Short mmCIF file of C-alpha atoms and ligand atoms in Angstrom, two decimals:
data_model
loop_
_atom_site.label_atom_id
_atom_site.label_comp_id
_atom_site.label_asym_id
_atom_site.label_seq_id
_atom_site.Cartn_x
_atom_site.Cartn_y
_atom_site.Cartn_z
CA UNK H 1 79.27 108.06 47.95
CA UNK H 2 76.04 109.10 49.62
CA UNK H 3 76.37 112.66 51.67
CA UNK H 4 74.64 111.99 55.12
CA UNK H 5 75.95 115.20 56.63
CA UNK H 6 74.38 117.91 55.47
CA UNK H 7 75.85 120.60 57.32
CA UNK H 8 79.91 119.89 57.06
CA UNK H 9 81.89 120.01 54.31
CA UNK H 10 83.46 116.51 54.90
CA UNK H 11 80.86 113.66 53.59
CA UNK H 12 81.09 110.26 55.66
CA UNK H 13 80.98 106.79 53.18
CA UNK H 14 78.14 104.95 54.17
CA UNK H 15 78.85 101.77 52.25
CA UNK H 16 80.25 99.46 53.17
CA UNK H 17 78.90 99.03 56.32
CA UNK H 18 81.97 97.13 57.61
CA UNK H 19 85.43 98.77 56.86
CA UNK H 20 88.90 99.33 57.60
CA UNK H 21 89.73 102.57 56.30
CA UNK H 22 88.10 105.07 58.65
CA UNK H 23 89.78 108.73 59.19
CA UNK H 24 89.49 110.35 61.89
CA UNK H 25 87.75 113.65 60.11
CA UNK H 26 85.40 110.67 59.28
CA UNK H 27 84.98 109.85 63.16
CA UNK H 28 84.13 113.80 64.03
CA UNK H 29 82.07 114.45 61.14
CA UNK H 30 79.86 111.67 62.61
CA UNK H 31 80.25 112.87 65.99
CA UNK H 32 78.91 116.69 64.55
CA UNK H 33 75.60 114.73 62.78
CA UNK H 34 72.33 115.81 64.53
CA UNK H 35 72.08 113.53 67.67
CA UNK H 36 68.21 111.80 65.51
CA UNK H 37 70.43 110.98 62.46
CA UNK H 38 73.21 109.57 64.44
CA UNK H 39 71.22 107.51 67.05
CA UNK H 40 68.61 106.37 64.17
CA UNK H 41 71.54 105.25 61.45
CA UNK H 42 73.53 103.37 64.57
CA UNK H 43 70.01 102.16 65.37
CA UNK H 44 69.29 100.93 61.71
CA UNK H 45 73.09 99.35 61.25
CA UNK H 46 72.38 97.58 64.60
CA UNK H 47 68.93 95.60 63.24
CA UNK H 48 70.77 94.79 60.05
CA UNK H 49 73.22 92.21 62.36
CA UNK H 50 71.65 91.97 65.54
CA UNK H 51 67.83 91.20 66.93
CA UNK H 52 66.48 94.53 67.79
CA UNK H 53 65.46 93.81 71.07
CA UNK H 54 67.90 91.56 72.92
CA UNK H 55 70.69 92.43 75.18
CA UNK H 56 73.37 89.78 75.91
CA UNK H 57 74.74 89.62 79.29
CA UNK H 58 78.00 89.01 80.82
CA UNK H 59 79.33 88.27 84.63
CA UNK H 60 82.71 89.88 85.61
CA UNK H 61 84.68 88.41 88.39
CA UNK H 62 88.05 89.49 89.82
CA UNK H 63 90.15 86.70 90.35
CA UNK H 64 92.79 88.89 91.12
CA UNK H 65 92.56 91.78 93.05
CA UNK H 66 94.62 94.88 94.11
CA UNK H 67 98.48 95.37 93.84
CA UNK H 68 99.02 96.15 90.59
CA UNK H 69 102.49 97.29 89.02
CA UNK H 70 100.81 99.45 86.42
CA UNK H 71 100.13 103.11 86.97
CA UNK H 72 96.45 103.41 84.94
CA UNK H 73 95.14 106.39 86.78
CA UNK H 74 91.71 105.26 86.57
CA UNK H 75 92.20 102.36 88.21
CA UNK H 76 91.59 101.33 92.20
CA UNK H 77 93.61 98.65 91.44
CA UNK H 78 96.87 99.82 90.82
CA UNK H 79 99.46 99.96 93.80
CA UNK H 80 100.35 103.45 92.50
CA UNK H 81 97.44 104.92 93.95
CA UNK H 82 95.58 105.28 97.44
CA UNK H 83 92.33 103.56 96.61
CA UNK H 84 90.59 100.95 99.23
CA UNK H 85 91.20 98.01 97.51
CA UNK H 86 92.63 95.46 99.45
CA UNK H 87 95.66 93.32 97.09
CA UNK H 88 94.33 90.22 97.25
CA UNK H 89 95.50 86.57 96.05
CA UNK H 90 94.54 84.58 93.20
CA UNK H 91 90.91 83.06 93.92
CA UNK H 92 90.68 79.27 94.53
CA UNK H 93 88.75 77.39 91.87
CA UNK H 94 86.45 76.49 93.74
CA UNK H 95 85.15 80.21 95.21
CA UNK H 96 85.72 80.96 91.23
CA UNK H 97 83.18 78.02 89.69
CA UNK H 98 80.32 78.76 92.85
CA UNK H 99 80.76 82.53 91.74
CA UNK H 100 79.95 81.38 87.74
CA UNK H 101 76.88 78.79 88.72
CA UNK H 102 75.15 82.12 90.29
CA UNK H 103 76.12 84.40 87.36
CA UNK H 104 74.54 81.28 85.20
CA UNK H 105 71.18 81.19 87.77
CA UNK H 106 70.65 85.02 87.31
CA UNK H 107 70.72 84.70 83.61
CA UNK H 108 74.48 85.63 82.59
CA UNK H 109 75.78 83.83 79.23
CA UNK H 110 79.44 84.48 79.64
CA UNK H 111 82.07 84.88 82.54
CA UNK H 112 84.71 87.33 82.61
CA UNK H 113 87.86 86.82 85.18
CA UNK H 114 89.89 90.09 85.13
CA UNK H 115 93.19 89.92 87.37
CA UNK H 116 95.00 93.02 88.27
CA UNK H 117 98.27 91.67 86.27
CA UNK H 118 100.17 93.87 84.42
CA UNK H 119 100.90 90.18 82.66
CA UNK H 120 100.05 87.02 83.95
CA UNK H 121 103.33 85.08 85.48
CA UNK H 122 104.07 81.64 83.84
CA UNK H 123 103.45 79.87 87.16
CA UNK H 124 99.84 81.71 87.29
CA UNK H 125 98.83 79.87 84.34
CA UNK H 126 97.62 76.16 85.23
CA UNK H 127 95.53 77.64 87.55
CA UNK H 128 93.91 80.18 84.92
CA UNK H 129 93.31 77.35 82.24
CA UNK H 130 91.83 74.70 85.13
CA UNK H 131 89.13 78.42 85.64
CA UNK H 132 88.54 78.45 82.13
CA UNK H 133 87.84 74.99 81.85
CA UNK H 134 85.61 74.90 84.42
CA UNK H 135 83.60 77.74 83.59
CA UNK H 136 83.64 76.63 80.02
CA UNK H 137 81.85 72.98 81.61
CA UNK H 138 79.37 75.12 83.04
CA UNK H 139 77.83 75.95 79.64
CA UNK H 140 79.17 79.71 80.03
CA UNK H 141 81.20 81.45 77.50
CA UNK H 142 84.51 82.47 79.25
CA UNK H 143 86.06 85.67 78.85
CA UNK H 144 89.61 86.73 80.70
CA UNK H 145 91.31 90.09 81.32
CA UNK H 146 94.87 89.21 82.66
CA UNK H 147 97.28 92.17 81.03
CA UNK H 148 99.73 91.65 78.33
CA UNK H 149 100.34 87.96 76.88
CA UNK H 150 102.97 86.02 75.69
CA UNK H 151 102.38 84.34 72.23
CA UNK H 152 102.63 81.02 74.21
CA UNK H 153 100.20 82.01 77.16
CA UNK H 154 97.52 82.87 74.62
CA UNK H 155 97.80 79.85 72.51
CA UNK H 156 97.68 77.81 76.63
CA UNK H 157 94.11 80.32 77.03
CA UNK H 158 92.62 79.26 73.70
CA UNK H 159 93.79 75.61 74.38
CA UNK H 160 91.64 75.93 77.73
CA UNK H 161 88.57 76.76 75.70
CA UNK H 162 89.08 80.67 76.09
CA UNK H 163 86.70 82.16 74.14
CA UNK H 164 87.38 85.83 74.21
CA UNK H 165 90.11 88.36 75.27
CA UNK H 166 89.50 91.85 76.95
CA UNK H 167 92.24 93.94 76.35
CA UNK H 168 91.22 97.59 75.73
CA UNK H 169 93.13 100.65 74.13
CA UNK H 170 91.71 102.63 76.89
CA UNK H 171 91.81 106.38 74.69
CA UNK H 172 93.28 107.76 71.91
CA UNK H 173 97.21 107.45 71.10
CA UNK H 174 97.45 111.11 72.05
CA UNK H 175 95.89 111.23 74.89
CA UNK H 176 97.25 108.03 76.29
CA UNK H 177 100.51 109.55 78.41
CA UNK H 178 98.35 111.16 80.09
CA UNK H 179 96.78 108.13 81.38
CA UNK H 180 99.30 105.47 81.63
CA UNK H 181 103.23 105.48 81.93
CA UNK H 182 104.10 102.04 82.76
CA UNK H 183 103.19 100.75 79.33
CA UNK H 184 102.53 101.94 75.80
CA UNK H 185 100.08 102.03 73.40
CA UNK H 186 101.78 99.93 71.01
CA UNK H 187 102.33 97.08 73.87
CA UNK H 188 98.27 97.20 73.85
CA UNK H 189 97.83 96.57 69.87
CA UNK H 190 100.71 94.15 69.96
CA UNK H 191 98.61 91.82 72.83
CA UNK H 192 95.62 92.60 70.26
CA UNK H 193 97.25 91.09 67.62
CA UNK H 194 98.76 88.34 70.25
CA UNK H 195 95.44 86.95 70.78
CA UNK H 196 94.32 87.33 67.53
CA UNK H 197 96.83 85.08 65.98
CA UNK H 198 95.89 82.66 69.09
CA UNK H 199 92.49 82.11 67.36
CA UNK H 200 90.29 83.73 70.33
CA UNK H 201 87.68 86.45 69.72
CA UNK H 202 88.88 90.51 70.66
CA UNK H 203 87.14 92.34 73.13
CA UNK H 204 88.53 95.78 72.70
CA UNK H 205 87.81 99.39 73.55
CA UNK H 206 87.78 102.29 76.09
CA UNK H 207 86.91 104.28 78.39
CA UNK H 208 85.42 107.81 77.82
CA UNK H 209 84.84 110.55 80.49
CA UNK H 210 88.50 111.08 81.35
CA UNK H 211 89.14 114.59 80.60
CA UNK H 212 89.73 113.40 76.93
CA UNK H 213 88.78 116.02 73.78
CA UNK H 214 86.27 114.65 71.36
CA UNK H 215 89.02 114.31 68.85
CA UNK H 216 90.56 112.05 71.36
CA UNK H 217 87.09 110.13 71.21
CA UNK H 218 87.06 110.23 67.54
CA UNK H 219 90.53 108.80 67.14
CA UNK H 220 90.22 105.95 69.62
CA UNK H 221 86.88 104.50 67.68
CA UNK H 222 89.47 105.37 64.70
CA UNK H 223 91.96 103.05 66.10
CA UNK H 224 89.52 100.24 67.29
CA UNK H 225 87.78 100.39 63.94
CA UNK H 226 90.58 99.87 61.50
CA UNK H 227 91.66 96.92 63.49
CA UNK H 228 91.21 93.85 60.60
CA UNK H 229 88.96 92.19 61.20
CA UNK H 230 86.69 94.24 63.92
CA UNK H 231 87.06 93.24 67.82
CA UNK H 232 84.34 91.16 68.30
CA UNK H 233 83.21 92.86 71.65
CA UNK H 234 83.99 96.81 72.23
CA UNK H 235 83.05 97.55 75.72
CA UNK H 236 82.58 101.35 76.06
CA UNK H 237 83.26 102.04 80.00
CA UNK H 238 81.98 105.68 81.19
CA UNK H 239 84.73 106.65 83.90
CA UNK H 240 83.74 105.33 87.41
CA UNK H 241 85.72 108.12 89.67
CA UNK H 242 87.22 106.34 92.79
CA UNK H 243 88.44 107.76 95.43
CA UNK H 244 92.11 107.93 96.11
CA UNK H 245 92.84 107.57 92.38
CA UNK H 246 94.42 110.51 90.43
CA UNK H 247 90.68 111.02 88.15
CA UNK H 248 88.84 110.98 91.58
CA UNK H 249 87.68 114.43 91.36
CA UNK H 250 86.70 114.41 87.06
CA UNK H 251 83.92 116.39 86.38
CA UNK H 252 80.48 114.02 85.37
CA UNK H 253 80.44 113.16 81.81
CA UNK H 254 77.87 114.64 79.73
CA UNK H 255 75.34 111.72 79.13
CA UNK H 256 74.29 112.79 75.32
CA UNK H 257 77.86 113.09 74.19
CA UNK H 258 78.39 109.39 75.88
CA UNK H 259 75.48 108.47 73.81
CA UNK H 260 76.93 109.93 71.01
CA UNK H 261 80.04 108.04 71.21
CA UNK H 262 78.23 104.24 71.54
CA UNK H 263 76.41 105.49 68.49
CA UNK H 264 79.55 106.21 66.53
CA UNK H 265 81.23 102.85 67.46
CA UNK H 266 78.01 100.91 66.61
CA UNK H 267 78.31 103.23 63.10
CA UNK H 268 82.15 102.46 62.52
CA UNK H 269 82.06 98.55 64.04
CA UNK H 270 78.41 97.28 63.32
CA UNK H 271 78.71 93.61 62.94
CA UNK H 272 80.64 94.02 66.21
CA UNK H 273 78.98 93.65 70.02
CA UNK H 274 78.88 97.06 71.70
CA UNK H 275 79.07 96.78 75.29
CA UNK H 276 77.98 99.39 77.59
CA UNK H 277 80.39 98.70 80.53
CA UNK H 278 81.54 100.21 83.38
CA UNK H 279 79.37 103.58 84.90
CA UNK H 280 76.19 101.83 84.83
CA UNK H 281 75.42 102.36 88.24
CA UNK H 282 75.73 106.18 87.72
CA UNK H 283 72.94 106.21 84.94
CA UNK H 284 69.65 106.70 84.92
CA UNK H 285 67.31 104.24 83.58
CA UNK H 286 66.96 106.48 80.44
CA UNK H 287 70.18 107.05 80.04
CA UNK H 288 70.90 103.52 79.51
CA UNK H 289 67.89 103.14 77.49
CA UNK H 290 69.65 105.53 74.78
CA UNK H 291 72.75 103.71 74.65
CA UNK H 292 70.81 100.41 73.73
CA UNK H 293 68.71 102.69 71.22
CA UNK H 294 72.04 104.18 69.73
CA UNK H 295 72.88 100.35 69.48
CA UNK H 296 74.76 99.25 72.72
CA UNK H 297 73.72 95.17 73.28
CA UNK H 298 75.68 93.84 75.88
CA UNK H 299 75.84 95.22 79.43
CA UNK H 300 77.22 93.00 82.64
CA UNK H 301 75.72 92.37 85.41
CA UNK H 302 75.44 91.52 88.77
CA UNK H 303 76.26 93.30 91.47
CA UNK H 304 79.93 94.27 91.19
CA UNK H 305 82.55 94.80 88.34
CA UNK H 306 85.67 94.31 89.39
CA UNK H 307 86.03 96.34 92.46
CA UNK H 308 83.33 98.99 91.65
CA UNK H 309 79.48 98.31 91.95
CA UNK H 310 77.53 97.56 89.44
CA UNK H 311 73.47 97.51 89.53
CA UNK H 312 71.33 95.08 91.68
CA UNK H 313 70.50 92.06 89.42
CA UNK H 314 66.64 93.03 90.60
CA UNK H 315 66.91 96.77 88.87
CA UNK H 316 68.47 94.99 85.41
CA UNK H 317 65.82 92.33 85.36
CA UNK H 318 63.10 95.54 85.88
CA UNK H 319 64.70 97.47 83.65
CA UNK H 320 65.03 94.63 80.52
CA UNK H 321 60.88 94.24 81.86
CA UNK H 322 60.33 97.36 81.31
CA UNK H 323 61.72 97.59 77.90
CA UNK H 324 60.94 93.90 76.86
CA UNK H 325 64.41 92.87 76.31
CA UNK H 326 65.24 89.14 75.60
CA UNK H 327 61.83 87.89 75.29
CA UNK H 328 60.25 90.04 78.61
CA UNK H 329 57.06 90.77 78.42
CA UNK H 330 55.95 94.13 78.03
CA UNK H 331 54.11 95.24 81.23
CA UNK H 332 50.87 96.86 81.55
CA UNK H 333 51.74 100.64 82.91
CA UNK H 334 49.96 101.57 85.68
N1 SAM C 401 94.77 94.40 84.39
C1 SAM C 401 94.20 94.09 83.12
C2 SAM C 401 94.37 95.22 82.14
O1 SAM C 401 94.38 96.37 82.53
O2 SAM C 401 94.45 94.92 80.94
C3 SAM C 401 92.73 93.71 83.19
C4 SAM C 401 91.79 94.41 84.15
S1 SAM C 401 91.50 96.12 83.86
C5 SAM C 401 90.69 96.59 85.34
C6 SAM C 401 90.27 96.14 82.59
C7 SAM C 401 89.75 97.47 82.11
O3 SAM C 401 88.83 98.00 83.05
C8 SAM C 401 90.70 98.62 81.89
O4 SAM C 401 91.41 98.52 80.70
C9 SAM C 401 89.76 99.81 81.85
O5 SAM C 401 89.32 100.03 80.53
C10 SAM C 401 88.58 99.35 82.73
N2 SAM C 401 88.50 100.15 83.98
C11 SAM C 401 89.27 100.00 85.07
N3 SAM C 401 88.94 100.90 86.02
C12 SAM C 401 87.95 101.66 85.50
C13 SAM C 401 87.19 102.77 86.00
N4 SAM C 401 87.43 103.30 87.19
N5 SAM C 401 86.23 103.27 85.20
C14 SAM C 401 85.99 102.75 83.98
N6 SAM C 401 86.68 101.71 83.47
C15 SAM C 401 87.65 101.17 84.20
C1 DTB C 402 85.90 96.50 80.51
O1 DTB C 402 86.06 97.15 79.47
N1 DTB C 402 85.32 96.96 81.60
C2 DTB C 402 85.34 95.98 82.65
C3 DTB C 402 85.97 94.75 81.95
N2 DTB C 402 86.31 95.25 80.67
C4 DTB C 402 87.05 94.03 82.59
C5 DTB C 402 86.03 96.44 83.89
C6 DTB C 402 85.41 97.67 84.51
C7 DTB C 402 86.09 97.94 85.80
C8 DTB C 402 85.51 99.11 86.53
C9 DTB C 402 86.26 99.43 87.76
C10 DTB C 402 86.24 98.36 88.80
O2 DTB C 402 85.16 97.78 89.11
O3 DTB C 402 87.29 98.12 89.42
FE1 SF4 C 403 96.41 97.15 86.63
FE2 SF4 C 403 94.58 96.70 84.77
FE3 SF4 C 403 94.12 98.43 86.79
FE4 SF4 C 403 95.86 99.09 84.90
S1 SF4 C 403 93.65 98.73 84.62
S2 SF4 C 403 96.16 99.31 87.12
S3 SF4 C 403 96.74 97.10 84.43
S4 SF4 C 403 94.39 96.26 86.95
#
């Protein structure tokens, strides 16, 4: 077993790369390696599966919007809360498929539709697939985030030409209550394994910056990493604090340990897609630059998430210029 940290007692197994059996003393003693070692190894891993310098990028949509049952206190969404979102109704194909063609024009490669469901209802279903099937004839990859799913509504997804499945663990086990009430941690790995067994690709992970402990951090990568086999997709979402919701008023996030923590999950998950998710809009252009260099490769884009904004497609395309992502040529400085 080779020894990479040198100052703790507790020495992290670098081989194999890909594996099931992580601990969570593993998860902190990675999270206490010297911020060089950690970005360069996640930076290293990341070459060894990936092309170094391309960045995929995915379109989210909500078809959905507002009214939720569930009590997430993160989220503007949920009718638990006094946020400004408006409930709205499910979006009409139509409105859904001009809303892909533009993601398409400005350079997306997949479409996610995320509905504020605690589950989708059987009757919301038809509609869903027709969404996915259109998309899908669009030459997009599709992507949904509807809540919990029956075994039968996953296999109808995949049958629709779903490709992948958000459905994140949000934080660690521990720390979870203190997030959610209205459903459990185990209802989230059971829908994991639901759409696993439904043949679609995961997307799977969490959101740091709540008021969580770095333990907490460390066992949620824990969690996500001994899923067999890896999610495909782990989006790592820095907290976006909206107004009206109970983390409104969380103290900013400090940007090296968020770096840290992309770095870790590229370590623990490196044949998997790390997706730097929500909170872009709140970093700086080097800021973001150090989560693709700690081995972060997907990002979405365009100008809104769900409800929250996002970056102006203009500043991404600058940005990717400037660091000659996906083919860009490197400018002249000035
Ligand atoms: N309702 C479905 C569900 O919760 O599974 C799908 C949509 S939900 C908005 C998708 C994910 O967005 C959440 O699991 C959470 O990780 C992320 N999210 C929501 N609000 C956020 C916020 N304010 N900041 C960061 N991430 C957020
Ligand atoms: C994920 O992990 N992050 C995205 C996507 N999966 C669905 C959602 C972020 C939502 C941010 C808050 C909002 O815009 O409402
Ligand atoms: Fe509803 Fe999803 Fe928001 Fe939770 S995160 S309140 S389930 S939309």
């Amino acid at each position: 077993m080779k020894i990479i940290n040198q100052k703790a007692d507790h020495a992290i197994q670098v081989e194999p790369d890909v594996r099931h059996n992580w601990r969570t003393d593993d998860s902190i003693a990675l999270f206490e390696l010297p911020f060089m070692d950690l970005v360069h190894w996640a930076q290293e891993l990341h070459r060894r599966y990936f092309p170094a310098n391309e960045v995929q990028r995915s379109n989210l949509l909500s078809v959905k919007t507002g009214g939720c049952p569930e009590d997430c206190s993160y989220c503007p969404q949920s009718a638990h809360h006094q946020a400004s979102v408006e409930p709205d109704k499910l979006m009409d194909i139509n409105s859904v498929l001009a809303e892909a063609r533009t993601a398409k024009t400005g350079g997306a490669t997949r479409f996610c539709m995320g509905a504020a469901w605690r589950n989708p209802k059987d009757r919301d279903m038809p509609a869903m697939c027709q969404m996915i099937e259109g998309v899908r004839s669009l030459g997009l990859e599709t992507c949904a985030t509807l809540g919990m799913l029956t075994p039968s509504q996953a296999e109808a997804l995949k049958n629709a030409g779903l490709d992948y499945y958000n459905h994140n663990i949000d934080t660690s086990e521990a720390f979870y209550s203190n997030i959610i009430t209205t459903r459990t941690y185990e209802d989230r790995l059971d829908t994991l394994m639901t759409v696993r067994q439904a043949g679609m690709k995961v997307c799977a992970g969490g959101i740091v910056g709540m008021g969580e402990t770095r333990v907490d951090r460390a066992d949620m990568l824990v969690t996500l990493a001994n899923l067999k086999p890896h999610p495909e997709s782990v989006p790592i979402n820095l907290l976006v604090p909206v107004e009206g919701t109970p983390l409104a008023d969380t103290p900013d996030f400090d940007p090296l340990e968020f770096v840290r923590t992309v770095a870790i999950a590229k370590i623990m998950m490196p044949s998997s897609v790390i997706r730097l998710s929500a909170g872009r809009e709140q970093m700086s252009d080097e800021f973001q630059t150090l989560c693709f260099l700690a081995g972060a490769s997907s990002v979405f884009v365009g100008p809104k998430l769900l409800t929250t904004d996002n970056p102006a497609r203009g500043d991404d395309d600058a940005l990717f210029e400037r660091l000659g992502l996906n083919g860009a040529k490197y400018p002249g400085g000035s």
